[in-house]
Amino acid sequence: MMRTRALYRAAAAAQGEKIVVLGSGWGGFQVALNVNKNLDLTVVSPNNHFLFTPLLPSTAVGTLEFRCVQEPVRTVLGPKGQFLHGKARTLDPENKTITVQSVHDDTFEITYDKLVIAVGVKTNTFGIPSIQEGNGIFFLKTLKHARMIRNNIIDVFEKAAVPTVTPAERKRLLSFVVVGGGPTSCEFTSELHDFVKHDISRLYPDLLPLVNVTLVEAGPALLGPFDKALQEYAHGLFKKRDIDVRLGTAVTSVEDVELPDYHFPSRQAMLSDGTAIEFGTMVWSAGLAPRTFTTTMTDTLPLHPRSKRILVDDYLRVKGYEGSIWAIGDSAVNDTGDTVIPQLAQVARQQGIYLAKVFNGTQQETEKEFKFFSLGSMAYMGDLKGIYDGSSAGEPGKEMKGNPKLRGLLALLLWRFAYWGRQTSMVNKILIPMHWFKSFIFGRDTSRF
């Protein structure tokens, strides 16, 4: 076996095959990080960095700073590595060419021998026309989103502090609506609670009683993938903090509001229960939808009829293009088994590592099926509390019994240690604890720039 793998590596190197990776998220970045640096690798992405998404909500309120939750792609590329700052627009599998549009609007073609599609997904607005970024509505998926949310939070408090603003408008400005009941939404709500409790109470004490936070979830419970006891624990924490949790409720539209005594443009969320909530900030993190590149591949690649995710086999190869195209992460799905692997960062990470072994020649293309091994689920819940659900740990459908379900400080320590340990660079491993310490002792920065 050792001799076979050595020959396979030598053959792969001799061929000088060009590997192209579309995307710099969890899957694509792991391929770039783990492949041999003497391979001809090109990464194409509209973001020139990898984003550590579990810590993104922390940056939206200033608990962490933006640069310590990202890693530049070029820092992990070898001497033959190349990064192209742009988006893949079209794919011609027969000629093995990709049309790329640069972020600077230039369009060009590149070729490949082996292609990895790791473009991820985008925020799902469920076809609601009025849910568009801007005018108080924000998504939470990139660093750009987090920066806009953070600036807007500071803006609404500064606007509310203007002496000529009426009490009614102050209340509207300081109304926050978070849409979605998954980990990102719940963690942002928890971070926002910490920011209000520890920083707004000190810097804007007269505005504190006017702050209102509403969490809207269309499903029957928060944190759907978690154990029921942990769901109830999270719901109970929010209730104690006077966070208005609306379960079984959806946002159906957003409308402009014009009142004569309002100084600033106003909007309100219309809910499925017939009520309306005026808001100064809406953070929408309610679901996932395929990216344009994926949906335009209907006549080119095999897509799942409902989710529009790219169909792959047990070895992550795109069906019909085995040996030349692979797809990983949220944009791909293997629907042949009894259990569909969830769209999680840890799935994409493990898939990226798996593919790097194939490209390095340490594992042959069909030697070993990809098997996802869940490490469980965790979330930060604010006030130095967290939750960890170990009941889902193990292979899907073969979860290990008796795994712990933690809550409180111990779960928070596990959450912080796990995510700190997953950092790629030593720089971020130093900066993240420093910012946690700074926020805890000295508070969060409220500068607007």
Coordinates of C-alpha atoms in Angstrom, one line a residue:
M1 CA 0.0 0.0 0.0
M2 CA 2.8 2.4 0.9
R3 CA 4.5 1.7 -2.5
T4 CA 1.2 2.2 -4.3
R5 CA 0.6 5.6 -2.7
A6 CA 4.2 6.7 -3.4
L7 CA 3.7 5.8 -7.1
Y8 CA 0.4 7.7 -7.2
R9 CA 2.0 10.8 -5.7
A10 CA 4.8 10.7 -8.2
A11 CA 2.4 10.2 -11.1
A12 CA 0.2 13.2 -9.9
A13 CA 3.3 15.4 -9.6
A14 CA 4.7 14.4 -12.9
Q15 CA 1.4 15.2 -14.7
G16 CA 1.6 18.8 -13.4
E17 CA -2.2 19.0 -13.2
K18 CA -3.8 22.3 -12.7
I19 CA -6.1 22.4 -9.7
V20 CA -8.7 25.2 -9.5
V21 CA -10.7 25.9 -6.4
L22 CA -13.8 28.1 -6.6
G23 CA -14.4 29.7 -3.2
S24 CA -12.4 30.6 -0.1
G25 CA -14.9 29.4 2.6
W26 CA -14.5 26.5 4.9
G27 CA -14.1 23.9 2.2
G28 CA -12.0 25.8 -0.4
F29 CA -9.7 27.2 2.2
Q30 CA -9.0 23.8 3.7
V31 CA -8.0 22.5 0.3
A32 CA -5.6 25.4 -0.2
L33 CA -4.3 25.0 3.3
N34 CA -3.6 21.3 3.2
V35 CA -2.5 20.5 -0.4
N36 CA 1.2 20.1 -1.1
K37 CA 2.7 23.4 -1.9
N38 CA 4.4 22.2 -5.0
L39 CA 1.1 21.6 -6.7
D40 CA -0.3 24.0 -9.4
L41 CA -3.2 25.5 -7.4
T42 CA -5.5 28.4 -8.3
V43 CA -8.1 29.8 -5.9
V44 CA -10.9 32.0 -7.3
S45 CA -13.0 33.9 -4.9
P46 CA -14.7 37.3 -4.4
N47 CA -13.2 37.4 -0.9
N48 CA -9.4 37.3 -0.6
H49 CA -9.7 35.8 2.9
F50 CA -11.1 32.9 4.8
L51 CA -13.7 33.9 7.4
F52 CA -14.1 32.1 10.7
T53 CA -17.9 32.3 10.6
P54 CA -18.7 31.1 14.2
L55 CA -17.1 34.2 15.6
L56 CA -18.7 36.6 13.1
P57 CA -21.6 37.7 15.4
S58 CA -18.9 38.7 18.0
T59 CA -17.5 41.2 15.5
A60 CA -20.9 42.8 14.8
V61 CA -21.0 44.4 18.3
G62 CA -17.3 44.8 18.9
T63 CA -16.5 41.9 21.2
L64 CA -13.9 40.9 18.6
E65 CA -12.3 43.0 15.9
F66 CA -12.8 42.0 12.3
R67 CA -9.3 41.2 11.3
C68 CA -8.8 38.6 14.0
V69 CA -11.5 36.3 12.5
Q70 CA -10.1 36.1 9.0
E71 CA -7.1 34.6 7.3
P72 CA -5.8 36.0 3.9
V73 CA -5.9 33.3 1.3
R74 CA -2.5 34.2 -0.2
T75 CA -0.7 33.4 3.1
V76 CA -1.4 29.7 2.7
L77 CA -0.6 29.3 -1.0
G78 CA 2.6 27.7 -2.0
P79 CA 5.1 29.0 -4.6
K80 CA 3.0 27.6 -7.4
G81 CA -0.2 28.9 -5.9
Q82 CA -2.3 31.7 -7.4
F83 CA -5.2 33.7 -6.2
L84 CA -7.7 35.4 -8.5
H85 CA -10.0 38.0 -6.9
G86 CA -13.3 37.4 -8.7
K87 CA -16.4 35.3 -9.2
A88 CA -16.8 32.3 -11.5
R89 CA -19.6 33.1 -13.9
T90 CA -19.8 30.1 -16.4
L91 CA -18.3 26.6 -16.6
D92 CA -17.6 24.6 -19.7
P93 CA -16.8 21.0 -18.4
E94 CA -16.1 19.7 -21.9
N95 CA -13.3 22.1 -22.6
K96 CA -12.4 22.5 -18.9
T97 CA -12.7 26.2 -18.9
I98 CA -14.2 28.7 -16.5
T99 CA -15.2 32.3 -17.2
V100 CA -14.2 34.5 -14.3
Q101 CA -15.4 38.1 -13.6
S102 CA -12.8 40.0 -11.6
V103 CA -14.0 42.3 -8.8
H104 CA -12.6 45.0 -11.0
D105 CA -15.1 44.0 -13.7
D106 CA -12.6 42.4 -16.1
T107 CA -13.7 39.1 -17.6
F108 CA -11.3 36.3 -18.6
E109 CA -11.1 32.5 -18.9
I110 CA -9.0 30.0 -17.0
T111 CA -8.5 26.3 -17.6
Y112 CA -8.3 23.4 -15.2
D113 CA -7.5 19.8 -15.0
K114 CA -9.2 19.3 -11.7
L115 CA -11.9 21.6 -10.4
V116 CA -13.3 22.0 -6.8
I117 CA -16.6 23.8 -6.6
A118 CA -16.8 25.3 -3.0
V119 CA -18.9 28.4 -3.7
G120 CA -21.1 28.0 -0.6
V121 CA -24.6 29.6 -0.4
K122 CA -26.1 33.0 0.2
T123 CA -28.8 34.3 2.6
N124 CA -32.3 33.1 1.7
T125 CA -35.0 35.9 1.6
F126 CA -37.7 33.4 0.6
G127 CA -38.8 35.4 -2.4
I128 CA -39.9 38.5 -0.3
P129 CA -39.2 41.5 -2.6
S130 CA -38.9 44.0 0.3
I131 CA -36.1 42.1 2.0
Q132 CA -33.2 43.8 0.4
E133 CA -29.9 44.9 2.0
G134 CA -29.9 48.5 3.1
N135 CA -32.2 51.0 4.8
G136 CA -32.0 49.2 8.1
I137 CA -32.0 45.6 6.8
F138 CA -28.7 43.7 7.2
F139 CA -27.6 40.1 6.4
L140 CA -24.9 38.4 8.6
K141 CA -22.7 36.3 6.4
T142 CA -19.6 38.2 5.6
L143 CA -17.2 40.7 7.3
K144 CA -18.8 43.5 5.3
H145 CA -22.2 42.6 6.8
A146 CA -20.8 42.6 10.3
R147 CA -19.1 46.0 9.8
M148 CA -22.4 47.5 8.5
I149 CA -24.3 46.1 11.4
R150 CA -21.8 47.5 13.9
N151 CA -21.9 50.9 12.3
N152 CA -25.6 51.0 12.2
I153 CA -26.0 50.0 15.9
I154 CA -23.7 52.9 16.8
D155 CA -25.7 55.2 14.5
V156 CA -29.1 54.4 16.0
F157 CA -27.9 55.2 19.5
E158 CA -26.3 58.5 18.3
K159 CA -29.5 59.4 16.4
A160 CA -31.6 58.6 19.5
A161 CA -29.4 60.8 21.6
V162 CA -30.2 63.9 19.4
P163 CA -32.3 66.2 21.7
T164 CA -34.9 67.0 19.0
V165 CA -35.8 63.3 18.4
T166 CA -39.2 62.5 19.9
P167 CA -39.7 59.6 22.4
A168 CA -41.6 57.6 19.8
E169 CA -38.8 57.8 17.3
R170 CA -36.2 57.0 19.9
K171 CA -38.2 53.8 20.7
R172 CA -38.3 53.0 17.0
L173 CA -34.6 53.6 16.5
L174 CA -33.7 51.4 19.4
S175 CA -35.9 48.5 18.3
F176 CA -33.9 45.5 17.0
V177 CA -35.5 42.7 15.0
V178 CA -33.5 39.5 14.5
V179 CA -35.0 37.1 11.9
G180 CA -34.1 33.4 12.2
G181 CA -33.8 31.0 15.1
G182 CA -30.5 29.3 14.2
P183 CA -27.1 29.5 15.9
T184 CA -26.0 32.7 14.0
S185 CA -29.2 34.6 15.0
C186 CA -29.2 33.4 18.6
E187 CA -25.5 34.2 19.0
F188 CA -25.9 37.7 17.5
T189 CA -28.9 38.3 19.8
S190 CA -26.8 37.1 22.8
E191 CA -23.9 39.4 21.8
L192 CA -26.3 42.3 21.3
H193 CA -27.7 41.6 24.8
D194 CA -24.1 41.7 26.3
F195 CA -23.4 45.0 24.4
V196 CA -26.6 46.6 25.7
K197 CA -26.2 45.3 29.3
H198 CA -22.5 46.1 29.7
D199 CA -21.8 49.0 27.4
I200 CA -25.0 50.9 26.5
S201 CA -25.9 51.0 30.2
R202 CA -22.7 52.8 30.8
L203 CA -22.5 55.0 27.7
Y204 CA -26.1 55.8 27.1
P205 CA -27.8 55.2 30.4
D206 CA -30.9 57.4 29.6
L207 CA -31.5 55.3 26.4
L208 CA -31.3 51.9 28.0
P209 CA -35.0 51.6 29.0
L210 CA -36.0 52.2 25.3
V211 CA -34.0 49.3 23.9
N212 CA -36.2 46.4 22.6
V213 CA -35.0 43.2 20.9
T214 CA -37.3 40.9 19.1
L215 CA -36.3 37.5 17.8
V216 CA -38.6 36.1 15.0
E217 CA -38.5 32.4 14.1
A218 CA -40.9 30.7 11.7
G219 CA -40.4 27.3 13.2
P220 CA -41.7 25.9 16.5
A221 CA -38.4 26.3 18.4
L222 CA -35.1 28.1 18.6
L223 CA -31.9 26.2 17.6
G224 CA -33.7 23.5 15.7
P225 CA -30.8 21.0 15.4
F226 CA -30.1 21.1 19.2
D227 CA -31.5 18.8 21.9
K228 CA -34.9 19.9 23.2
A229 CA -33.7 20.6 26.7
L230 CA -31.0 23.0 25.4
Q231 CA -33.6 24.7 23.1
E232 CA -35.7 25.3 26.2
Y233 CA -32.7 26.5 28.1
A234 CA -31.9 29.1 25.4
H235 CA -35.5 30.2 25.2
G236 CA -35.6 30.6 29.0
L237 CA -32.5 32.8 29.0
F238 CA -33.9 35.1 26.4
K239 CA -37.2 35.3 28.3
K240 CA -35.4 36.4 31.5
R241 CA -33.6 39.1 29.5
D242 CA -36.9 40.5 28.2
I243 CA -36.0 39.5 24.6
D244 CA -39.3 39.1 22.8
V245 CA -39.2 35.7 21.1
R246 CA -41.8 35.1 18.4
L247 CA -42.0 31.4 17.5
G248 CA -44.1 30.1 14.6
T249 CA -44.0 33.6 13.2
A250 CA -42.5 34.8 9.9
V251 CA -41.7 38.2 8.5
T252 CA -43.9 38.6 5.4
S253 CA -42.7 42.1 4.2
V254 CA -41.1 45.3 5.2
E255 CA -42.8 48.6 4.7
D256 CA -41.8 52.3 4.9
V257 CA -43.4 54.4 7.6
E258 CA -43.9 58.1 7.2
L259 CA -44.8 60.1 10.3
P260 CA -44.6 63.9 10.5
D261 CA -42.6 64.0 13.8
Y262 CA -40.0 61.5 12.6
H263 CA -36.6 62.9 11.7
F264 CA -35.1 59.8 10.0
P265 CA -36.5 57.3 7.5
S266 CA -38.5 54.6 9.2
R267 CA -39.5 51.1 8.4
Q268 CA -41.6 48.4 9.9
A269 CA -41.7 44.6 9.7
M270 CA -45.0 43.0 8.9
L271 CA -45.4 39.6 10.6
S272 CA -47.5 36.6 9.7
D273 CA -49.6 37.0 12.9
G274 CA -50.9 40.3 11.7
T275 CA -48.7 42.5 13.9
A276 CA -46.1 45.1 12.8
I277 CA -42.8 46.1 14.5
E278 CA -41.1 49.4 13.7
F279 CA -37.4 49.0 13.8
G280 CA -34.1 50.8 13.5
T281 CA -32.1 47.6 12.8
M282 CA -33.2 44.3 11.3
V283 CA -30.6 41.4 11.1
W284 CA -31.8 38.8 8.7
S285 CA -30.3 35.3 9.1
A286 CA -33.2 33.1 8.3
G287 CA -32.0 30.5 5.8
L288 CA -29.7 29.4 3.0
A289 CA -30.2 29.7 -0.8
P290 CA -27.9 28.6 -3.7
R291 CA -25.6 31.1 -5.3
T292 CA -26.2 32.4 -8.8
F293 CA -23.3 30.4 -10.1
T294 CA -24.9 27.2 -9.0
T295 CA -28.4 28.0 -10.2
T296 CA -27.1 28.9 -13.6
M297 CA -25.5 25.5 -14.0
T298 CA -28.9 23.7 -14.5
D299 CA -28.0 22.6 -18.0
T300 CA -24.3 21.9 -17.2
L301 CA -24.1 20.1 -13.8
P302 CA -26.5 17.7 -12.0
L303 CA -28.5 19.7 -9.4
H304 CA -30.9 18.4 -6.7
P305 CA -34.4 19.3 -8.0
R306 CA -35.5 21.1 -4.8
S307 CA -32.4 22.5 -3.1
K308 CA -30.4 23.2 -6.3
R309 CA -27.3 21.8 -4.6
I310 CA -24.8 20.0 -6.9
L311 CA -25.1 16.2 -6.8
V312 CA -22.0 14.3 -5.8
D313 CA -21.1 10.7 -5.2
D314 CA -19.6 9.1 -2.1
Y315 CA -16.2 10.5 -3.0
L316 CA -17.4 14.1 -3.5
R317 CA -17.1 13.8 -7.3
V318 CA -19.7 15.6 -9.3
K319 CA -21.9 13.0 -11.0
G320 CA -21.1 12.6 -14.7
Y321 CA -17.7 14.4 -14.2
E322 CA -15.9 11.9 -12.0
G323 CA -12.1 12.5 -11.9
S324 CA -12.3 16.1 -13.1
I325 CA -14.9 18.0 -10.9
W326 CA -15.6 17.8 -7.2
A327 CA -18.1 19.8 -5.1
I328 CA -17.9 20.3 -1.4
G329 CA -19.6 22.4 1.4
D330 CA -23.0 23.9 1.4
S331 CA -23.3 24.0 -2.4
A332 CA -23.0 20.2 -2.7
V333 CA -25.2 17.2 -1.6
N334 CA -25.0 13.4 -1.8
D335 CA -28.6 12.3 -1.8
T336 CA -27.9 8.5 -2.3
G337 CA -27.7 7.6 1.4
D338 CA -30.2 7.4 4.2
T339 CA -29.0 10.6 5.8
V340 CA -28.3 13.9 4.0
I341 CA -25.3 15.6 5.5
P342 CA -26.2 19.0 7.0
Q343 CA -24.9 22.3 5.7
L344 CA -22.4 23.0 8.5
A345 CA -18.9 24.5 8.6
Q346 CA -17.4 21.4 10.1
V347 CA -18.7 19.3 7.2
A348 CA -17.1 21.6 4.6
R349 CA -13.9 21.6 6.6
Q350 CA -13.6 17.8 6.8
Q351 CA -14.5 17.6 3.0
G352 CA -11.7 20.1 2.2
I353 CA -9.1 18.0 4.2
Y354 CA -10.4 14.9 2.5
L355 CA -9.9 16.3 -1.0
A356 CA -6.4 17.6 -0.1
K357 CA -5.4 14.0 0.7
V358 CA -6.7 12.9 -2.8
F359 CA -4.8 15.7 -4.6
N360 CA -1.6 15.1 -2.5
G361 CA -1.7 11.4 -3.5
T362 CA -1.9 10.1 0.1
Q363 CA -5.3 8.7 -0.7
Q364 CA -6.5 7.5 -4.1
E365 CA -9.6 9.0 -5.6
T366 CA -11.9 6.0 -4.8
E367 CA -9.9 4.4 -2.0
K368 CA -12.1 5.7 0.8
E369 CA -15.6 7.2 0.9
F370 CA -16.0 10.5 2.6
K371 CA -17.6 10.1 6.0
F372 CA -18.6 13.1 8.0
F373 CA -17.9 12.8 11.8
S374 CA -19.9 15.3 13.8
L375 CA -18.2 17.0 16.7
G376 CA -21.5 18.1 18.1
S377 CA -23.1 21.6 18.1
M378 CA -22.4 24.6 20.3
A379 CA -23.5 28.2 20.6
Y380 CA -22.7 31.3 22.7
M381 CA -25.7 32.4 24.8
G382 CA -24.4 35.6 26.4
D383 CA -23.7 36.5 30.0
L384 CA -20.7 34.1 30.1
K385 CA -23.0 31.2 29.2
G386 CA -23.0 28.7 26.3
I387 CA -24.5 25.4 25.2
Y388 CA -23.0 22.3 23.8
D389 CA -25.0 19.4 22.4
G390 CA -22.9 16.3 22.1
S391 CA -25.8 14.0 21.3
S392 CA -25.2 14.6 17.6
A393 CA -21.5 13.6 17.8
G394 CA -20.4 10.8 15.5
E395 CA -21.4 9.7 12.0
P396 CA -24.9 10.8 11.1
G397 CA -27.2 7.9 11.9
K398 CA -24.6 6.4 14.1
E399 CA -24.4 9.0 16.8
M400 CA -22.6 8.0 20.0
K401 CA -24.8 7.5 23.0
G402 CA -24.3 9.2 26.3
N403 CA -22.4 12.2 25.0
P404 CA -22.6 15.3 27.2
K405 CA -25.1 18.1 26.8
L406 CA -23.6 21.1 28.6
R407 CA -24.9 24.5 29.5
G408 CA -23.6 27.6 31.3
L409 CA -20.0 28.6 32.0
L410 CA -18.5 25.1 31.2
A411 CA -20.1 25.1 27.8
L412 CA -18.8 28.7 27.2
L413 CA -15.2 27.6 28.0
L414 CA -15.6 24.7 25.6
W415 CA -16.9 27.0 22.9
R416 CA -14.1 29.5 23.3
F417 CA -11.3 26.8 23.6
A418 CA -12.6 24.9 20.5
Y419 CA -12.9 28.0 18.3
W420 CA -9.6 29.4 19.5
G421 CA -7.9 26.1 18.7
R422 CA -9.3 26.1 15.2
Q423 CA -7.5 29.3 14.2
T424 CA -5.0 28.9 11.5
S425 CA -2.4 31.6 12.3
M426 CA -0.6 32.2 15.5
V427 CA -1.5 35.9 15.1
N428 CA -5.2 35.2 15.5
K429 CA -4.5 32.8 18.4
I430 CA -2.9 35.8 20.2
L431 CA -5.4 38.5 19.2
I432 CA -8.7 36.7 19.9
P433 CA -8.0 36.2 23.7
M434 CA -6.7 39.7 23.9
H435 CA -9.9 41.1 22.5
W436 CA -12.0 38.9 24.8
F437 CA -10.1 40.2 27.8
K438 CA -10.3 43.8 26.6
S439 CA -14.1 43.6 26.0
F440 CA -14.6 42.0 29.4
I441 CA -12.5 44.4 31.4
F442 CA -12.7 47.7 29.4
G443 CA -15.8 47.3 27.3
R444 CA -16.4 47.4 23.6
D445 CA -15.3 50.2 21.3
T446 CA -18.2 52.4 20.0
S447 CA -16.2 54.5 17.6
R448 CA -17.9 55.1 14.3
F449 CA -15.5 55.1 11.2

